[in-house]
């Protein structure tokens, strides 16, 4: 299933995408490119493999890069009526941006969790360690997922994408950013994301939906 808010808001073909960000490419799990038709859809929408080499190449050629930093691990924390962002041990995107001298643009999609119905495997039926190992092997979370009428199409729910101000971690590219600089920039990103959620939750119809950053 597509994380609907990402390609809808950050895709060269989308009328919603700010012109200043184009050309833009979205990084997706390798699992997205293993399934016939799905891989063609992702590529058509500007999807590319989520790897450091891919991101570096895109940034070096003047592309904007859109990604969900939490990736597959974030799916393990899906909960109805709540939003969870997984950033623990995820400084790689910050390091890549600093090395390229690229600003980081925080964004949040309200309503994304309601776009699909889902059932997660886990305790007591399946140990959490087994689920995590399988997710790493597959490059995707092994969950049951269905949309409108049981189809792969998302439920018809409003999704509101909000974008914050650019975060500039340093003046120009930093070939080998220090752990301290990476940590400080990541902290600034988390603070900006939390502020975005707090500022727009009510107008996006999510006033009672908490945001947890892991």
PDB file of C-alpha atoms in Angstrom:
ATOM      1  CA  UNK A   1       0.000   0.000   0.000  1.00  0.00           C
ATOM      2  CA  UNK A   2       1.178   3.491  -0.777  1.00  0.00           C
ATOM      3  CA  UNK A   3       1.753   5.929   2.103  1.00  0.00           C
ATOM      4  CA  UNK A   4      -0.853   8.068   0.376  1.00  0.00           C
ATOM      5  CA  UNK A   5       0.214  11.476   1.644  1.00  0.00           C
ATOM      6  CA  UNK A   6       3.791  11.190   0.404  1.00  0.00           C
ATOM      7  CA  UNK A   7       3.392  10.730  -3.371  1.00  0.00           C
ATOM      8  CA  UNK A   8       0.269  12.902  -3.417  1.00  0.00           C
ATOM      9  CA  UNK A   9       2.081  15.907  -1.954  1.00  0.00           C
ATOM     10  CA  UNK A  10       5.654  15.325  -3.133  1.00  0.00           C
ATOM     11  CA  UNK A  11       5.567  14.103  -6.714  1.00  0.00           C
ATOM     12  CA  UNK A  12       6.446  15.985  -9.919  1.00  0.00           C
ATOM     13  CA  UNK A  13       3.091  14.882 -11.376  1.00  0.00           C
ATOM     14  CA  UNK A  14       1.088  16.191  -8.420  1.00  0.00           C
ATOM     15  CA  UNK A  15      -0.490  19.664  -8.617  1.00  0.00           C
ATOM     16  CA  UNK A  16      -0.074  19.815  -4.818  1.00  0.00           C
ATOM     17  CA  UNK A  17       3.730  19.678  -4.961  1.00  0.00           C
ATOM     18  CA  UNK A  18       5.381  23.095  -4.431  1.00  0.00           C
ATOM     19  CA  UNK A  19       7.257  24.125  -7.583  1.00  0.00           C
ATOM     20  CA  UNK A  20      10.325  25.052  -5.498  1.00  0.00           C
ATOM     21  CA  UNK A  21      10.797  21.384  -4.551  1.00  0.00           C
ATOM     22  CA  UNK A  22      10.752  19.992  -8.098  1.00  0.00           C
ATOM     23  CA  UNK A  23      12.270  17.787  -9.342  1.00  0.00           C
ATOM     24  CA  UNK A  24      11.497  15.526  -6.392  1.00  0.00           C
ATOM     25  CA  UNK A  25      11.894  11.789  -5.883  1.00  0.00           C
ATOM     26  CA  UNK A  26      10.386   9.659  -3.120  1.00  0.00           C
ATOM     27  CA  UNK A  27      12.453   6.951  -1.434  1.00  0.00           C
ATOM     28  CA  UNK A  28      10.633   3.644  -0.877  1.00  0.00           C
ATOM     29  CA  UNK A  29      11.484   0.242   0.585  1.00  0.00           C
ATOM     30  CA  UNK A  30      13.029  -2.257  -1.828  1.00  0.00           C
ATOM     31  CA  UNK A  31       9.940  -4.418  -1.269  1.00  0.00           C
ATOM     32  CA  UNK A  32       7.918  -1.891  -3.291  1.00  0.00           C
ATOM     33  CA  UNK A  33       9.958  -2.744  -6.374  1.00  0.00           C
ATOM     34  CA  UNK A  34       9.566  -6.521  -6.147  1.00  0.00           C
ATOM     35  CA  UNK A  35       5.844  -6.667  -6.933  1.00  0.00           C
ATOM     36  CA  UNK A  36       4.650  -6.406 -10.556  1.00  0.00           C
ATOM     37  CA  UNK A  37       2.476  -3.341 -11.246  1.00  0.00           C
ATOM     38  CA  UNK A  38       3.275  -1.925  -7.795  1.00  0.00           C
ATOM     39  CA  UNK A  39       6.884  -1.274  -8.813  1.00  0.00           C
ATOM     40  CA  UNK A  40       5.727   0.373 -12.043  1.00  0.00           C
ATOM     41  CA  UNK A  41       3.310   2.595 -10.111  1.00  0.00           C
ATOM     42  CA  UNK A  42       5.999   3.616  -7.628  1.00  0.00           C
ATOM     43  CA  UNK A  43       8.490   4.410 -10.401  1.00  0.00           C
ATOM     44  CA  UNK A  44       5.892   6.432 -12.318  1.00  0.00           C
ATOM     45  CA  UNK A  45       5.188   8.420  -9.142  1.00  0.00           C
ATOM     46  CA  UNK A  46       8.892   9.177  -8.768  1.00  0.00           C
ATOM     47  CA  UNK A  47       9.701   6.425  -6.294  1.00  0.00           C
ATOM     48  CA  UNK A  48      13.292   5.240  -6.007  1.00  0.00           C
ATOM     49  CA  UNK A  49      15.073   2.684  -3.798  1.00  0.00           C
ATOM     50  CA  UNK A  50      15.565   3.829  -0.204  1.00  0.00           C
ATOM     51  CA  UNK A  51      19.326   3.618   0.113  1.00  0.00           C
ATOM     52  CA  UNK A  52      22.061   6.045   1.099  1.00  0.00           C
ATOM     53  CA  UNK A  53      23.659   5.750  -2.346  1.00  0.00           C
ATOM     54  CA  UNK A  54      20.372   6.568  -4.064  1.00  0.00           C
ATOM     55  CA  UNK A  55      19.752   9.591  -1.828  1.00  0.00           C
ATOM     56  CA  UNK A  56      23.280  10.905  -2.335  1.00  0.00           C
ATOM     57  CA  UNK A  57      22.985  10.576  -6.101  1.00  0.00           C
ATOM     58  CA  UNK A  58      19.642  12.368  -6.210  1.00  0.00           C
ATOM     59  CA  UNK A  59      20.811  15.212  -3.975  1.00  0.00           C
ATOM     60  CA  UNK A  60      23.995  15.602  -6.043  1.00  0.00           C
ATOM     61  CA  UNK A  61      21.923  16.073  -9.218  1.00  0.00           C
ATOM     62  CA  UNK A  62      19.682  18.763  -7.715  1.00  0.00           C
ATOM     63  CA  UNK A  63      16.679  16.617  -6.791  1.00  0.00           C
ATOM     64  CA  UNK A  64      14.632  17.021  -3.649  1.00  0.00           C
ATOM     65  CA  UNK A  65      14.280  13.745  -1.753  1.00  0.00           C
ATOM     66  CA  UNK A  66      11.064  12.838   0.099  1.00  0.00           C
ATOM     67  CA  UNK A  67      11.104  10.014   2.632  1.00  0.00           C
ATOM     68  CA  UNK A  68       9.483   8.642   5.784  1.00  0.00           C
ATOM     69  CA  UNK A  69      12.471   8.382   8.173  1.00  0.00           C
ATOM     70  CA  UNK A  70      10.778   5.712  10.312  1.00  0.00           C
ATOM     71  CA  UNK A  71      10.504   3.340   7.362  1.00  0.00           C
ATOM     72  CA  UNK A  72       9.422  -0.246   7.923  1.00  0.00           C
ATOM     73  CA  UNK A  73      10.147  -0.092  11.667  1.00  0.00           C
ATOM     74  CA  UNK A  74       7.521   2.611  12.079  1.00  0.00           C
ATOM     75  CA  UNK A  75       4.809   0.232  10.813  1.00  0.00           C
ATOM     76  CA  UNK A  76       5.288  -1.915  13.934  1.00  0.00           C
ATOM     77  CA  UNK A  77       3.937   0.991  15.992  1.00  0.00           C
ATOM     78  CA  UNK A  78       0.728   1.556  14.013  1.00  0.00           C
ATOM     79  CA  UNK A  79      -2.201   2.162  16.361  1.00  0.00           C
ATOM     80  CA  UNK A  80      -5.719   3.333  15.638  1.00  0.00           C
ATOM     81  CA  UNK A  81      -6.480   6.739  17.074  1.00  0.00           C
ATOM     82  CA  UNK A  82      -2.797   7.602  17.557  1.00  0.00           C
ATOM     83  CA  UNK A  83       0.178   8.764  15.520  1.00  0.00           C
ATOM     84  CA  UNK A  84       3.671   7.406  16.159  1.00  0.00           C
ATOM     85  CA  UNK A  85       6.873   8.560  14.490  1.00  0.00           C
ATOM     86  CA  UNK A  86       9.860   6.226  14.859  1.00  0.00           C
ATOM     87  CA  UNK A  87      13.174   8.111  14.839  1.00  0.00           C
ATOM     88  CA  UNK A  88      15.242   6.202  17.401  1.00  0.00           C
ATOM     89  CA  UNK A  89      18.523   5.200  15.784  1.00  0.00           C
ATOM     90  CA  UNK A  90      17.512   6.929  12.525  1.00  0.00           C
ATOM     91  CA  UNK A  91      20.089   9.727  12.075  1.00  0.00           C
ATOM     92  CA  UNK A  92      21.044   8.612   8.556  1.00  0.00           C
ATOM     93  CA  UNK A  93      18.786  11.057   6.706  1.00  0.00           C
ATOM     94  CA  UNK A  94      20.157  13.911   8.811  1.00  0.00           C
ATOM     95  CA  UNK A  95      23.733  12.881   8.033  1.00  0.00           C
ATOM     96  CA  UNK A  96      22.984  12.692   4.294  1.00  0.00           C
ATOM     97  CA  UNK A  97      21.396  16.146   4.272  1.00  0.00           C
ATOM     98  CA  UNK A  98      24.315  17.696   6.156  1.00  0.00           C
ATOM     99  CA  UNK A  99      26.849  16.093   3.810  1.00  0.00           C
ATOM    100  CA  UNK A 100      24.976  17.442   0.778  1.00  0.00           C
ATOM    101  CA  UNK A 101      24.364  20.870   2.301  1.00  0.00           C
ATOM    102  CA  UNK A 102      20.630  20.325   1.770  1.00  0.00           C
ATOM    103  CA  UNK A 103      17.980  21.870   4.037  1.00  0.00           C
ATOM    104  CA  UNK A 104      15.595  19.465   5.791  1.00  0.00           C
ATOM    105  CA  UNK A 105      11.902  20.218   5.359  1.00  0.00           C
ATOM    106  CA  UNK A 106       9.736  18.711   8.142  1.00  0.00           C
ATOM    107  CA  UNK A 107       6.294  17.553   6.991  1.00  0.00           C
ATOM    108  CA  UNK A 108       3.416  15.635   8.560  1.00  0.00           C
ATOM    109  CA  UNK A 109       0.391  13.896   7.021  1.00  0.00           C
ATOM    110  CA  UNK A 110      -2.728  13.944   9.202  1.00  0.00           C
ATOM    111  CA  UNK A 111      -5.184  11.122   8.463  1.00  0.00           C
ATOM    112  CA  UNK A 112      -2.597   8.789   6.964  1.00  0.00           C
ATOM    113  CA  UNK A 113      -3.176   6.064   9.565  1.00  0.00           C
ATOM    114  CA  UNK A 114      -6.901   5.940   8.688  1.00  0.00           C
ATOM    115  CA  UNK A 115      -6.269   5.480   4.954  1.00  0.00           C
ATOM    116  CA  UNK A 116      -6.081   1.692   5.403  1.00  0.00           C
ATOM    117  CA  UNK A 117      -7.453  -0.857   7.833  1.00  0.00           C
ATOM    118  CA  UNK A 118      -4.767  -3.104   9.283  1.00  0.00           C
ATOM    119  CA  UNK A 119      -4.036  -6.001  11.593  1.00  0.00           C
ATOM    120  CA  UNK A 120      -0.539  -6.303  13.021  1.00  0.00           C
ATOM    121  CA  UNK A 121       1.103  -9.603  13.990  1.00  0.00           C
ATOM    122  CA  UNK A 122       2.667  -9.796  17.430  1.00  0.00           C
ATOM    123  CA  UNK A 123       2.354 -11.076  21.004  1.00  0.00           C
ATOM    124  CA  UNK A 124       0.883 -13.269  22.292  1.00  0.00           C
ATOM    125  CA  UNK A 125       0.515 -15.201  19.020  1.00  0.00           C
ATOM    126  CA  UNK A 126       3.851 -14.189  17.468  1.00  0.00           C
ATOM    127  CA  UNK A 127       6.921 -12.995  19.442  1.00  0.00           C
ATOM    128  CA  UNK A 128       7.912  -9.398  18.692  1.00  0.00           C
ATOM    129  CA  UNK A 129      11.479 -10.511  17.859  1.00  0.00           C
ATOM    130  CA  UNK A 130      10.159 -12.869  15.166  1.00  0.00           C
ATOM    131  CA  UNK A 131       8.063 -10.104  13.602  1.00  0.00           C
ATOM    132  CA  UNK A 132      11.057  -7.714  13.599  1.00  0.00           C
ATOM    133  CA  UNK A 133      13.355 -10.326  12.024  1.00  0.00           C
ATOM    134  CA  UNK A 134      10.796 -11.101   9.328  1.00  0.00           C
ATOM    135  CA  UNK A 135      10.304  -7.401   8.574  1.00  0.00           C
ATOM    136  CA  UNK A 136      14.055  -6.950   8.115  1.00  0.00           C
ATOM    137  CA  UNK A 137      14.206  -9.950   5.787  1.00  0.00           C
ATOM    138  CA  UNK A 138      11.217  -8.863   3.674  1.00  0.00           C
ATOM    139  CA  UNK A 139      11.895  -5.134   3.690  1.00  0.00           C
ATOM    140  CA  UNK A 140       8.245  -4.691   4.719  1.00  0.00           C
ATOM    141  CA  UNK A 141       6.116  -5.264   7.788  1.00  0.00           C
ATOM    142  CA  UNK A 142       4.160  -8.560   7.481  1.00  0.00           C
ATOM    143  CA  UNK A 143       0.727  -7.151   8.309  1.00  0.00           C
ATOM    144  CA  UNK A 144      -2.788  -7.592   6.974  1.00  0.00           C
ATOM    145  CA  UNK A 145      -3.828  -4.476   5.082  1.00  0.00           C
ATOM    146  CA  UNK A 146      -7.018  -3.582   3.242  1.00  0.00           C
ATOM    147  CA  UNK A 147      -8.727  -0.486   1.949  1.00  0.00           C
ATOM    148  CA  UNK A 148     -12.100   0.484   0.499  1.00  0.00           C
ATOM    149  CA  UNK A 149     -14.324  -2.568   0.093  1.00  0.00           C
ATOM    150  CA  UNK A 150     -11.426  -4.844   0.997  1.00  0.00           C
ATOM    151  CA  UNK A 151      -9.434  -3.613  -2.018  1.00  0.00           C
ATOM    152  CA  UNK A 152      -5.879  -2.169  -2.237  1.00  0.00           C
ATOM    153  CA  UNK A 153      -7.412   1.290  -2.778  1.00  0.00           C
ATOM    154  CA  UNK A 154      -7.324   3.544   0.307  1.00  0.00           C
ATOM    155  CA  UNK A 155     -10.438   4.421   2.279  1.00  0.00           C
ATOM    156  CA  UNK A 156     -11.951   7.741   1.307  1.00  0.00           C
ATOM    157  CA  UNK A 157     -10.646   9.830   4.204  1.00  0.00           C
ATOM    158  CA  UNK A 158      -9.238  13.362   4.221  1.00  0.00           C
ATOM    159  CA  UNK A 159      -5.456  13.610   4.448  1.00  0.00           C
ATOM    160  CA  UNK A 160      -3.932  16.955   5.351  1.00  0.00           C
ATOM    161  CA  UNK A 161      -0.224  17.419   4.651  1.00  0.00           C
ATOM    162  CA  UNK A 162       1.489  20.275   6.475  1.00  0.00           C
ATOM    163  CA  UNK A 163       5.023  21.506   5.818  1.00  0.00           C
ATOM    164  CA  UNK A 164       7.270  23.439   8.172  1.00  0.00           C
ATOM    165  CA  UNK A 165      10.171  25.811   7.675  1.00  0.00           C
ATOM    166  CA  UNK A 166      13.477  24.444   6.325  1.00  0.00           C
ATOM    167  CA  UNK A 167      16.031  23.308   8.896  1.00  0.00           C
ATOM    168  CA  UNK A 168      19.607  24.188   7.952  1.00  0.00           C
ATOM    169  CA  UNK A 169      22.069  22.271  10.095  1.00  0.00           C
ATOM    170  CA  UNK A 170      25.235  24.016   8.871  1.00  0.00           C
ATOM    171  CA  UNK A 171      26.484  26.689   6.500  1.00  0.00           C
ATOM    172  CA  UNK A 172      27.217  24.594   3.422  1.00  0.00           C
ATOM    173  CA  UNK A 173      28.043  20.908   2.979  1.00  0.00           C
ATOM    174  CA  UNK A 174      29.768  19.061   5.830  1.00  0.00           C
ATOM    175  CA  UNK A 175      31.726  16.124   4.423  1.00  0.00           C
ATOM    176  CA  UNK A 176      31.955  14.301   7.750  1.00  0.00           C
ATOM    177  CA  UNK A 177      29.356  15.724  10.172  1.00  0.00           C
ATOM    178  CA  UNK A 178      30.163  15.156  13.827  1.00  0.00           C
ATOM    179  CA  UNK A 179      27.837  13.071  16.035  1.00  0.00           C
ATOM    180  CA  UNK A 180      27.082  16.226  18.018  1.00  0.00           C
ATOM    181  CA  UNK A 181      25.996  18.152  14.905  1.00  0.00           C
ATOM    182  CA  UNK A 182      23.874  15.228  13.703  1.00  0.00           C
ATOM    183  CA  UNK A 183      22.213  14.878  17.116  1.00  0.00           C
ATOM    184  CA  UNK A 184      21.513  18.622  17.382  1.00  0.00           C
ATOM    185  CA  UNK A 185      19.992  18.733  13.894  1.00  0.00           C
ATOM    186  CA  UNK A 186      17.864  15.654  14.606  1.00  0.00           C
ATOM    187  CA  UNK A 187      16.629  17.286  17.826  1.00  0.00           C
ATOM    188  CA  UNK A 188      15.684  20.391  15.819  1.00  0.00           C
ATOM    189  CA  UNK A 189      13.796  18.194  13.340  1.00  0.00           C
ATOM    190  CA  UNK A 190      11.868  16.401  16.104  1.00  0.00           C
ATOM    191  CA  UNK A 191      10.967  19.716  17.760  1.00  0.00           C
ATOM    192  CA  UNK A 192       9.772  21.114  14.420  1.00  0.00           C
ATOM    193  CA  UNK A 193       7.666  18.010  13.753  1.00  0.00           C
ATOM    194  CA  UNK A 194       6.033  18.203  17.178  1.00  0.00           C
ATOM    195  CA  UNK A 195       5.337  21.920  16.682  1.00  0.00           C
ATOM    196  CA  UNK A 196       3.765  21.213  13.274  1.00  0.00           C
ATOM    197  CA  UNK A 197       1.469  18.611  14.801  1.00  0.00           C
ATOM    198  CA  UNK A 198       0.461  20.854  17.694  1.00  0.00           C
ATOM    199  CA  UNK A 199      -0.181  23.845  15.420  1.00  0.00           C
ATOM    200  CA  UNK A 200      -2.327  22.073  12.820  1.00  0.00           C
ATOM    201  CA  UNK A 201      -3.987  19.141  14.627  1.00  0.00           C
ATOM    202  CA  UNK A 202      -7.247  20.994  15.382  1.00  0.00           C
ATOM    203  CA  UNK A 203      -7.730  22.376  11.859  1.00  0.00           C
ATOM    204  CA  UNK A 204      -6.878  18.956  10.371  1.00  0.00           C
ATOM    205  CA  UNK A 205      -9.586  17.269  12.444  1.00  0.00           C
ATOM    206  CA  UNK A 206      -7.102  15.479  14.702  1.00  0.00           C
ATOM    207  CA  UNK A 207      -7.322  17.511  17.902  1.00  0.00           C
ATOM    208  CA  UNK A 208      -7.650  14.406  20.076  1.00  0.00           C
ATOM    209  CA  UNK A 209      -5.025  12.319  18.258  1.00  0.00           C
ATOM    210  CA  UNK A 210      -1.722  12.295  20.192  1.00  0.00           C
ATOM    211  CA  UNK A 211       1.689  12.246  18.522  1.00  0.00           C
ATOM    212  CA  UNK A 212       4.387  10.036  20.020  1.00  0.00           C
ATOM    213  CA  UNK A 213       8.009  10.278  18.886  1.00  0.00           C
ATOM    214  CA  UNK A 214      10.017   7.131  19.590  1.00  0.00           C
TER     215      UNK A 214
END
